[in-house]
XYZ file of N, CA, C and O in Angstrom:
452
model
N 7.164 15.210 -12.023
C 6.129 14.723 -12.910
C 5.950 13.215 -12.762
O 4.827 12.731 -12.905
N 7.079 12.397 -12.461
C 6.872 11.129 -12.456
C 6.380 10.612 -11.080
O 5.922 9.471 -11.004
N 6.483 11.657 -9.657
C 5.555 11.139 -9.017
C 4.260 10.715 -8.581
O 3.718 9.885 -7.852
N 3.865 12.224 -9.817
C 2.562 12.612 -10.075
C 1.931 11.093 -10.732
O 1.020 10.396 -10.284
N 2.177 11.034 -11.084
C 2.018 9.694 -12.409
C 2.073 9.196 -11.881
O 0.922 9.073 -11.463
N 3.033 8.221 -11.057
C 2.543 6.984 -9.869
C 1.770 7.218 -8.845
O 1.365 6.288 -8.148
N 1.422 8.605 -8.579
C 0.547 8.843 -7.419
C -1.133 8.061 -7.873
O -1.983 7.420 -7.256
N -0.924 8.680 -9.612
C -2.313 8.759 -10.029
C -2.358 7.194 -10.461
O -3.524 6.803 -10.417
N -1.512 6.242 -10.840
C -1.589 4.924 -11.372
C -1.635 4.454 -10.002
O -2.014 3.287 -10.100
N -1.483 4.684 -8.970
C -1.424 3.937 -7.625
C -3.180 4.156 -7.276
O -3.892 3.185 -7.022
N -3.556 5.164 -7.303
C -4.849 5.456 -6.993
C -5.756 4.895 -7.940
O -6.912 4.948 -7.518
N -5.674 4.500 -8.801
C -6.214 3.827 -9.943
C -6.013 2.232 -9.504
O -6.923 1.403 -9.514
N -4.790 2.001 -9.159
C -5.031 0.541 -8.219
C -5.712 0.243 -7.150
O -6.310 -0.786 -6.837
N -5.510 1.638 -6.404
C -6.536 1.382 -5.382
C -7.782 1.166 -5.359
O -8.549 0.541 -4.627
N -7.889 1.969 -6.552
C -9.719 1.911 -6.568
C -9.964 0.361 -7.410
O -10.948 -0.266 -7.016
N -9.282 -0.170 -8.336
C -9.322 -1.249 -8.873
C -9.555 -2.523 -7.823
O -10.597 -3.176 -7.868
N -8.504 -2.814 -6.885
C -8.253 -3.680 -5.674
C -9.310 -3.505 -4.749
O -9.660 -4.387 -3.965
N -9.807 -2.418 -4.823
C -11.247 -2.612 -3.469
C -12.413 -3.005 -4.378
O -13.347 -3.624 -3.868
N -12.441 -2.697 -5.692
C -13.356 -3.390 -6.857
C -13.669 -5.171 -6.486
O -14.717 -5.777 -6.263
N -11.909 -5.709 -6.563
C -11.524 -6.791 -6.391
C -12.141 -7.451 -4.969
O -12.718 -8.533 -4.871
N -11.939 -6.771 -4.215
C -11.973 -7.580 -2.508
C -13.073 -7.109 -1.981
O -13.381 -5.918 -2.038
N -13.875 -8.157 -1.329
C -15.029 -7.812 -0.484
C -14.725 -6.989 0.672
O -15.698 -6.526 1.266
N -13.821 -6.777 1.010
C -13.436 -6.325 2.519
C -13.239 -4.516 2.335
O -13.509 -3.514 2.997
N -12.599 -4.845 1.010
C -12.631 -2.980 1.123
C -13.430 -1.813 0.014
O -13.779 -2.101 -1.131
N -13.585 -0.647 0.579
C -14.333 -0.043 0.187
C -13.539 1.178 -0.311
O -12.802 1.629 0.566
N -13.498 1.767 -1.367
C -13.187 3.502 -1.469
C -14.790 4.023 -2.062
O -15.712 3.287 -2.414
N -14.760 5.434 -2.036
C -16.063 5.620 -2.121
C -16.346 6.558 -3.441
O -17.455 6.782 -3.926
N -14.427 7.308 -4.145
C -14.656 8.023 -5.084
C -12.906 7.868 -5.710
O -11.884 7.718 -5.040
N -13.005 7.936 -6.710
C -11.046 8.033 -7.008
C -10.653 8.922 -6.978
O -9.582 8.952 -7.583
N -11.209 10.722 -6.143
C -10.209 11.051 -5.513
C -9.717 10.596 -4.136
O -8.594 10.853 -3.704
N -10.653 9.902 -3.486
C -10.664 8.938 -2.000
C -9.348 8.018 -2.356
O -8.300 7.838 -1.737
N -9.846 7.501 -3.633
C -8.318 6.609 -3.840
C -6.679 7.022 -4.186
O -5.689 6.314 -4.003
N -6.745 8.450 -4.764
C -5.691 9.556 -4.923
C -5.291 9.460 -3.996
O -4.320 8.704 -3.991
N -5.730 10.182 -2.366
C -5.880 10.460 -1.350
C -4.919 8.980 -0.368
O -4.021 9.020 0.472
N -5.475 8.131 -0.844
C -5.234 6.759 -0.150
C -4.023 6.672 -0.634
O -3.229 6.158 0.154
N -3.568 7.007 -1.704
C -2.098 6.826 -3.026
C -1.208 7.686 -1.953
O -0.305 7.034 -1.428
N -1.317 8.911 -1.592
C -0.596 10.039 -1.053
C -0.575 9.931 0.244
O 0.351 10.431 0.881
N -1.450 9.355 0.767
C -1.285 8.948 2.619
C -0.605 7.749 2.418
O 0.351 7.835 3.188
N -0.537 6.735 1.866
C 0.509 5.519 1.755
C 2.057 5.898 1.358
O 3.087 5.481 1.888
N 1.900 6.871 0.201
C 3.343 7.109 -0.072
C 4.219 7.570 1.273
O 5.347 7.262 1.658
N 2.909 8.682 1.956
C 3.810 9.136 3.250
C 3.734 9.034 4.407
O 4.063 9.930 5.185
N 3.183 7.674 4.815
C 3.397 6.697 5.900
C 4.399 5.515 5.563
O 4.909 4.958 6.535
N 4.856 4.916 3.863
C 5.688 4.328 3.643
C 7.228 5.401 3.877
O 8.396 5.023 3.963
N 6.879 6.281 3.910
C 8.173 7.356 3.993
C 8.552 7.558 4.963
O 9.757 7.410 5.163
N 7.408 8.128 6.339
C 8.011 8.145 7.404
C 7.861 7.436 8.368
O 8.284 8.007 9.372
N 7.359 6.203 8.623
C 6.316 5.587 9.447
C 7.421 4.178 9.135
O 8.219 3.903 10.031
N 7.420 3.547 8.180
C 7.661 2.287 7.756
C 8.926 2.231 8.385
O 9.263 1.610 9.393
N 9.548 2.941 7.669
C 11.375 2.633 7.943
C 11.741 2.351 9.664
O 12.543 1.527 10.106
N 10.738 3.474 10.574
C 10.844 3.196 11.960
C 10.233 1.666 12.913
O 10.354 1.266 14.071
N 9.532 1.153 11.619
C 8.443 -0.115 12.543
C 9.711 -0.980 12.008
O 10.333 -1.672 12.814
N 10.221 -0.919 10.149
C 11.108 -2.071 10.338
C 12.283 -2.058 10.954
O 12.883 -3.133 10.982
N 12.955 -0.798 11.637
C 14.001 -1.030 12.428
C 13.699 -1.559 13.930
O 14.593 -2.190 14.495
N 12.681 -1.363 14.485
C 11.920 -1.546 15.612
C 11.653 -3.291 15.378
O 11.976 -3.957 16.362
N 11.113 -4.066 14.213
C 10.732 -5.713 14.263
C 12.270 -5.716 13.747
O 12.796 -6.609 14.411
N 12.785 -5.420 13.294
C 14.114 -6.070 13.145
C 14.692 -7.413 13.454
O 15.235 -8.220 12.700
N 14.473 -7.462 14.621
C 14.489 -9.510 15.181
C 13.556 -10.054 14.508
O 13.892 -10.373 13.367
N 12.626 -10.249 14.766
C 10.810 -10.477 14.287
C 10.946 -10.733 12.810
O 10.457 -11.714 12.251
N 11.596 -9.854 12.255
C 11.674 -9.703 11.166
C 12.928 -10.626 10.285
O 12.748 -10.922 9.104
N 13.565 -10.825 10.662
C 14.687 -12.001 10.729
C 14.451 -13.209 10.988
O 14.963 -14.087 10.294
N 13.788 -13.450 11.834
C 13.506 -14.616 12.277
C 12.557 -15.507 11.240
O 12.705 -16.612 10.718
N 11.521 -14.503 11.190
C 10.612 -14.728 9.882
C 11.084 -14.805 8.623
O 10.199 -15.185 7.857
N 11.973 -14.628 8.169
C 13.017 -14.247 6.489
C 12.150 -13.173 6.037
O 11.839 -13.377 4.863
N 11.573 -11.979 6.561
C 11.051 -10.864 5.981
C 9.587 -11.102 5.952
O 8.912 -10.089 5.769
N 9.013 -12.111 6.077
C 7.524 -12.354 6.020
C 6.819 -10.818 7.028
O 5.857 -10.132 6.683
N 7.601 -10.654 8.191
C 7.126 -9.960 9.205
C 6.932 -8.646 8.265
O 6.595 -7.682 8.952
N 7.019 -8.437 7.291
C 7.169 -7.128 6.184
C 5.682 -6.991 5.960
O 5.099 -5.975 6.338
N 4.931 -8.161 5.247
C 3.777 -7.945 5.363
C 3.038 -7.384 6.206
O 2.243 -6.469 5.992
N 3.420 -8.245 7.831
C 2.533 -7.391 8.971
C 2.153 -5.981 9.060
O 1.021 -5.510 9.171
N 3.681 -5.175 8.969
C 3.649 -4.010 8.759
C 2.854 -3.420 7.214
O 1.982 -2.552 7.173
N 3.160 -3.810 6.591
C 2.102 -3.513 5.373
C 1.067 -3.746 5.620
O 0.501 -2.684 5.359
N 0.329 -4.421 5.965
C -1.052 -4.358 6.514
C -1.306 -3.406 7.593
O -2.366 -2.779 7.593
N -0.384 -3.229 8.568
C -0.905 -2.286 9.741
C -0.925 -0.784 9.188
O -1.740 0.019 9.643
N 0.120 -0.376 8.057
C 0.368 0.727 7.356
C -1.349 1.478 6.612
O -1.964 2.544 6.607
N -1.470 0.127 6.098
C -3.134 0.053 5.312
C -4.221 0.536 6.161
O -5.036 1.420 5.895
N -4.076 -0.447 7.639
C -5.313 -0.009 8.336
C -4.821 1.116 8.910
O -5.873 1.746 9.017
N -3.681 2.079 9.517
C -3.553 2.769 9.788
C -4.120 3.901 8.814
O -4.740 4.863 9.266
N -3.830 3.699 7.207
C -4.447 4.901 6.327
C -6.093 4.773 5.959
O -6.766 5.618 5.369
N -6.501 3.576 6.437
C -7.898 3.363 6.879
C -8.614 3.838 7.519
O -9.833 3.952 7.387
N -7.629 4.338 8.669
C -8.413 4.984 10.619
C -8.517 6.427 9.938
O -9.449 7.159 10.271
N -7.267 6.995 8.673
C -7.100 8.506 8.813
C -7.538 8.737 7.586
O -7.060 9.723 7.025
N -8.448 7.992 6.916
C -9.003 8.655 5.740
C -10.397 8.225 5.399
O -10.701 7.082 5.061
N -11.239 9.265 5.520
C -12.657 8.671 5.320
C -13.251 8.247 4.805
O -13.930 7.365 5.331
N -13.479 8.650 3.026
C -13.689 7.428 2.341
C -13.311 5.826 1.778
O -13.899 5.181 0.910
N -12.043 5.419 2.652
C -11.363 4.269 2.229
C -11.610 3.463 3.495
O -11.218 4.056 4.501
N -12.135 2.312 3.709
C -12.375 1.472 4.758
C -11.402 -0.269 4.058
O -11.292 -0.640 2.889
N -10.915 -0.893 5.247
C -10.930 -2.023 5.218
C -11.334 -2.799 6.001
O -11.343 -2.369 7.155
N -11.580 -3.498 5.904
C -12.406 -4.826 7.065
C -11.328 -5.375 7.682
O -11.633 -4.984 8.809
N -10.646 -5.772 7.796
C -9.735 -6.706 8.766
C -8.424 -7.058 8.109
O -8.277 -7.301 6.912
N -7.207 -7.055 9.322
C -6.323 -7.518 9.119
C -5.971 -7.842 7.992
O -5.290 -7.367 7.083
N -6.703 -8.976 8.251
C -5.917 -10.229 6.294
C -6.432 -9.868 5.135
O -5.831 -10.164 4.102
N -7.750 -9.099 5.089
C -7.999 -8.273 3.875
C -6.982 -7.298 3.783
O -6.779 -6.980 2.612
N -6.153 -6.614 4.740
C -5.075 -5.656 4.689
C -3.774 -6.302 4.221
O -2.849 -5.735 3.639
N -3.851 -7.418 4.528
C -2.866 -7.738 4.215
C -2.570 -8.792 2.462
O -1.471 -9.053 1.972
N -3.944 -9.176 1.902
C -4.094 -9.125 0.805
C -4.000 -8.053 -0.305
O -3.290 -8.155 -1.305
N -4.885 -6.908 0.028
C -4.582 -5.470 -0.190
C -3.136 -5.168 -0.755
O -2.787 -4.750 -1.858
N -2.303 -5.572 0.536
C -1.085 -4.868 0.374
C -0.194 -5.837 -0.676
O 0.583 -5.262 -1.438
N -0.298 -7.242 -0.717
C 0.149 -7.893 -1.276
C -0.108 -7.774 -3.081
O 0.875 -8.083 -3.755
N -1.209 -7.402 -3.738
C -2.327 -7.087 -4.393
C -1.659 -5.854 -5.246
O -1.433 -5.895 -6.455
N -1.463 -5.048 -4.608
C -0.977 -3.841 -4.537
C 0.231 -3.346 -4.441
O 0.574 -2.185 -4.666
N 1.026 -4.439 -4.029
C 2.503 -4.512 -4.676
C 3.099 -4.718 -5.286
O 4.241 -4.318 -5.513
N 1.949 -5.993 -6.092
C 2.384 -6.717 -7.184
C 1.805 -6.042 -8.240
O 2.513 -6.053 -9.247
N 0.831 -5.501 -8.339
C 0.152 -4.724 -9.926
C 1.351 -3.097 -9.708
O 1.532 -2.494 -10.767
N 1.976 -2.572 -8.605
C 3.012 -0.886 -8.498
C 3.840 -1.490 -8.961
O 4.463 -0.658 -9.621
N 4.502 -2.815 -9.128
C 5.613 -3.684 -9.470
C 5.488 -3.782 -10.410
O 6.428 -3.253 -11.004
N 4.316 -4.490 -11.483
C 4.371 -4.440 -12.911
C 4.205 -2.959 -13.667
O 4.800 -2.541 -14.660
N 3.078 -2.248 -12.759
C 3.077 -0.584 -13.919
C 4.348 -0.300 -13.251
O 5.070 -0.998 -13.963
N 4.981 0.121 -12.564
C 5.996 1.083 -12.529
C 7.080 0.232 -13.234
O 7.873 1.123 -13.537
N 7.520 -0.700 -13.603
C 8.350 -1.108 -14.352
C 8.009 -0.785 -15.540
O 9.016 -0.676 -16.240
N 7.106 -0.591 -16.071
C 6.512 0.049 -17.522
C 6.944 1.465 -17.635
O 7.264 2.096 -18.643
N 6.875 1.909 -16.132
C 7.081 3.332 -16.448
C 8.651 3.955 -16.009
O 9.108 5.096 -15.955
N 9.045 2.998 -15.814
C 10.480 3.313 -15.771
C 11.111 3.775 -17.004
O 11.027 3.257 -18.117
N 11.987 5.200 -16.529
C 12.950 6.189 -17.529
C 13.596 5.329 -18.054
O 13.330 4.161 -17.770
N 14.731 5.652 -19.056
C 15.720 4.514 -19.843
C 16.821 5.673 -19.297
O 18.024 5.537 -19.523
């Protein structure tokens, strides 16, 4: 039940954040549901392999290189979902920044005791 619930408060950001930014578009909030559930499971299986792969890159930078991948994650769920477009890179990578910080404040709200 509680994934359900961040699936649906995540998609509710999504659609909020492309409100926000000229660069991106969703076209309906189930498009943004959709965008919630292809992120959860490209952060699941996709992510963990790019940051063991920049690992140097990623060090070198003190973790900045984290973003990169968060942005490429974005446009990757961009290429595979049709109503959600982003324009470029650094809008992806605002996006993601955007969007980490508003899952950071609700899900701390919605944290069990």
């Amino acid at each position: 039940m509680k994934l359900l619930i961040r699936l649906l408060v995540t998609g509710i950001l999504v659609l909020l954040i492309a409100n926000l930014l000229p660069g991106v578009q969703v076209e309906s909030y189930l498009s943004a549901v959709i965008v919630a559930i292809v992120l959860a499971l490209l952060n699941v299986l996709l992510k963990p392999i790019l940051v063991i792969l920049t690992l140097p890159v990623t060090i070198l930078t003190f973790g900045l290189f984290l973003l990169v991948i968060n942005a490429i994650i974005i446009l990757l769920a961009s290429s595979l979902i049709g109503g959600f477009d982003v324009g470029g890179f650094w809008i992806a990578v605002l996006f993601s920044i955007l969007l980490s910080i508003c899952q950071a404040i609700l899900f701390s709200w919605l944290k069990e005791d």
